[in-house]
Amino acid sequence: MMDKRRESNEPTAPPSTYYTTGRNSPRSRTRASTTRTGSVSASHAKNDLNNGTIPRRASYEDKGKHRRFLIDVETTLAHILEQEDTNGDFQITINDMGPKTLSLGTADSGGYKRFQIRGNYMLSNLLQELALAKDFGRKYVVLDEERLNENPVSRLSRMIRHIFWDGLTRCIDGDGLEAICSDSKNRSKDVAPRIYIPYNEHEIYDYYKQVAKDKSHLNLDVQYLPKDITPEYVKSINEKPGILALAMHKVKDDKGNTTFKGVPFVVPGGRFNEMYGWDSYFEALGLMADGRIELARGMAENFAYEIKHYGKILNANRSYYLSRSQPPLLTDLAIKVYEKLDPTKEKENKAWLREILKSAIKEYHNVWMSEPRLDKKTMLSRYRPEGVGIPPETEASHFDHIISKFAKKHGLTIPEFNDKYNDGVIKEPELDEYFLHDRAVRESGHDTTYRFEGVCANLATVDLNALLYKYETDIADCITDYLGDDLEDFDGNKQSAAEWSERASKRRERIDKYLWNEKEHLYFDYDTVKEEMTTYESVTAYWTMWAGCASPEQASKLAQSLYKFEVTGGLVSGTEKSRGHITLDRPNRQWDFPFGWAPHQILAWQAFENYGMSDIACRLAYRFLYTITKAFVDFNGVVPEKFDVVNLSHQVEVEYGNVGVDFKFVPREGFGWMNASFELGLTYLNMNSRRALGTITDPDTLFAKMLQSEIAKLSAAEQREASLIRRKSTIAARKITHGGDAMSVVTKINPEDIMRQSLNMPKSPEALDNFFSSPRPDDDDVIPVTVDETFELPSTVFGETVQGSYEFGEPAPEAPDASEDTLQVPTPPN
């Protein structure tokens, strides 16, 4: 029987399996010499040649076998960085000017027979795999070629499932405190780890006091919160910031003693190392798409804990966020989790759903339907949190441009003025008004945007009221469909489905009255102070379709207005016209044009799905996933917080920069809701569009006929506007230059590379040596392909089964049908 250490691993297995079992088992050792490129040669000792560690060197390679490389991890890692990482950022991207080729020795030849891997994608994947192998203590590895030329869609999805979610998971208890207490946003002089406990959670308080004693090296400070958490109290602890306790379960330790275990959750990533409000909803959707139901369930339970003990779903569970909430999405999360729970535990599941809904009802009444957030005249809700002073979590200089004139007025430096203003020594009503709206912007999750600047706290926004409409209909539906008309609030008041439906009906009437603009075919925010509709065109108008409060006629008209927001890379947050002119004194805001965010995309996909427009949902999902995949391929696996979806770039110059881009060798977290958007987006794609995504097919090409059909339905003026918007997006994407090459950011899939990297292609080294030595075509000759000929595809392309023959020179398919098993790919070489 073959030694298990010689058995091959599944080429696309998770790193924790791939680098710890089979040929890469920790017990597998080889005495080897290395070349400059780091590929391993077989040992010259006879015993070592036959000890089962590596196969005997053959005189030729099996042409039908998948190729594997024998690699010295440290040497190859050093060499690839020296050769390819020309800008020194420990990543291999299209911005690097290396030769983009590396020679590796094959495992079947014991490292003697060499094979070149080419291109930015394969080289950056090699860099990532070497870093992962090093994580698991491997000095030498047998690496499958399939791991380097893997379909980027499959690779990214695999990394999200097996690396990113785990990298973002946190747990607040004795074992997880060190990871969660770290807070790069803490600008106070007091950086000691601190945890705040609700006033009545005595067992939890005692637990953490014992943790502080047992782990004295943490210097953990455990504090009770008061029963009444006022804005003044929150300001008073800004110089002593800390993490806020979340839900815990009682468990038995190894000795049989009762202790506590924190309910785990996912953080966004980067400097956002705590559980955020609306981020968590989208992350939970992604977790459920990947089968991580218990983790998603824990997120809902932590939300319920926050409402019970802190009065609201918090902006995030840090002490300086105690006065702010975020967009309410708990009821939809509760329903989605409930529907995926074990159906054999119906009684327990219903009890769980009741507890979560009780918390949602408390939040609905006490937060969103109470002043100051409720506008009594329109009976619509606003983002209007209470607070005192300057938000402490921002960068030190964030508000300097606002505060400088006030500091000058009082003859103080900016830090001196900040202290006196926060302490109430200096009164400035104008500044109070500014920070009222600034806090509201942060509560909205859209910090920052010209849509909300200087006015947010006064706005009955379309997004917030659509979400509350969803709360009302969700609770009504749960009472009827899931709970057998058996639901009470925390005070024991029986809840009626009819009453909640009536609340929804009235809100829908108010939304139509105050927020719907029939002329513009769009919803807008309403200024409750000026008593007028605003004019900012926001993509959150489509949240009404997600919530189901738009009529079929309104949904149809919203679909006609989609051209205002749809660009090559997805949906922009708002229109360029609404954002206004950008200057040095009026810089870009990250929630305005040209930026696209995962929450807007995800809700829009489901919005169109809800109204039977699945073809549009597919197209919009493809656009955003195209942007994500393109960046992943070109920039060493990056998955950032946001994108400029007009320029198709994550390298943005805007406030706060971009999170998720600062890593060495291999990304380990991505970014929470971007990870989720990719996993969710795949569920909206049919087989044809998913294959097209794997070859990074331009969405405007893929959906050309569909777009032409939709534009034909517009008026002449709207057609001109739509054409101009798309033209600007295409031109802008080509203006990002590198080394003077205007096409440097355009990802090209070379026909040679597709055929060479095809998983089932015969691996003849001699044929490939000739292949590589032949002249390579110029970029202009690569794609698009316009020749008119038919050819048979190989049985797989990037791991996907493909059948049939395909005609080139034809227009892109109008709306790919899930039943069609077709794919357009470049013409293979002769």
XYZ file of C-alpha atoms in Angstrom, residues 11-16 18-19 24 71 73 77 80 121-136 138 141-150 155 158-159 163 632 636 665-668:
50
model
C -5.663 20.359 -5.198
C -8.162 22.931 -3.942
C -8.388 21.722 -0.349
C -8.349 24.351 2.436
C -4.810 25.339 3.505
C -5.316 23.707 6.905
C -3.572 20.878 2.062
C -0.437 21.819 4.019
C 2.652 17.922 2.740
C 9.299 23.750 -3.857
C 9.340 27.483 0.565
C 9.545 33.083 -1.379
C 9.846 35.687 -6.094
C -2.326 35.935 -11.389
C -0.337 32.699 -11.160
C 2.673 34.411 -9.599
C 0.616 36.207 -6.976
C -1.133 32.924 -6.186
C 2.266 31.290 -5.780
C 3.308 34.025 -3.356
C 0.114 33.479 -1.359
C 0.523 29.707 -1.270
C 4.112 29.984 -0.095
C 3.034 32.267 2.740
C 0.276 29.849 3.739
C 2.668 26.904 3.633
C 5.034 28.832 5.882
C 2.179 29.456 8.322
C 1.893 25.697 8.746
C 6.375 23.682 5.905
C 5.930 21.507 -0.280
C 4.495 19.666 -3.241
C 2.262 22.278 -4.867
C -0.380 21.468 -7.467
C -0.437 23.659 -10.567
C -4.212 23.726 -10.206
C -3.741 25.787 -7.086
C -1.995 28.478 -9.133
C -4.253 28.654 -12.187
C -7.484 27.922 -10.347
C -10.412 30.458 -5.535
C -12.775 29.108 -1.237
C -10.611 31.704 0.507
C -9.702 31.735 5.527
C -8.622 39.894 -6.824
C -2.695 39.782 -5.133
C 1.877 38.114 1.018
C -1.692 36.812 1.367
C -5.026 38.370 2.381
C -6.358 36.765 5.543
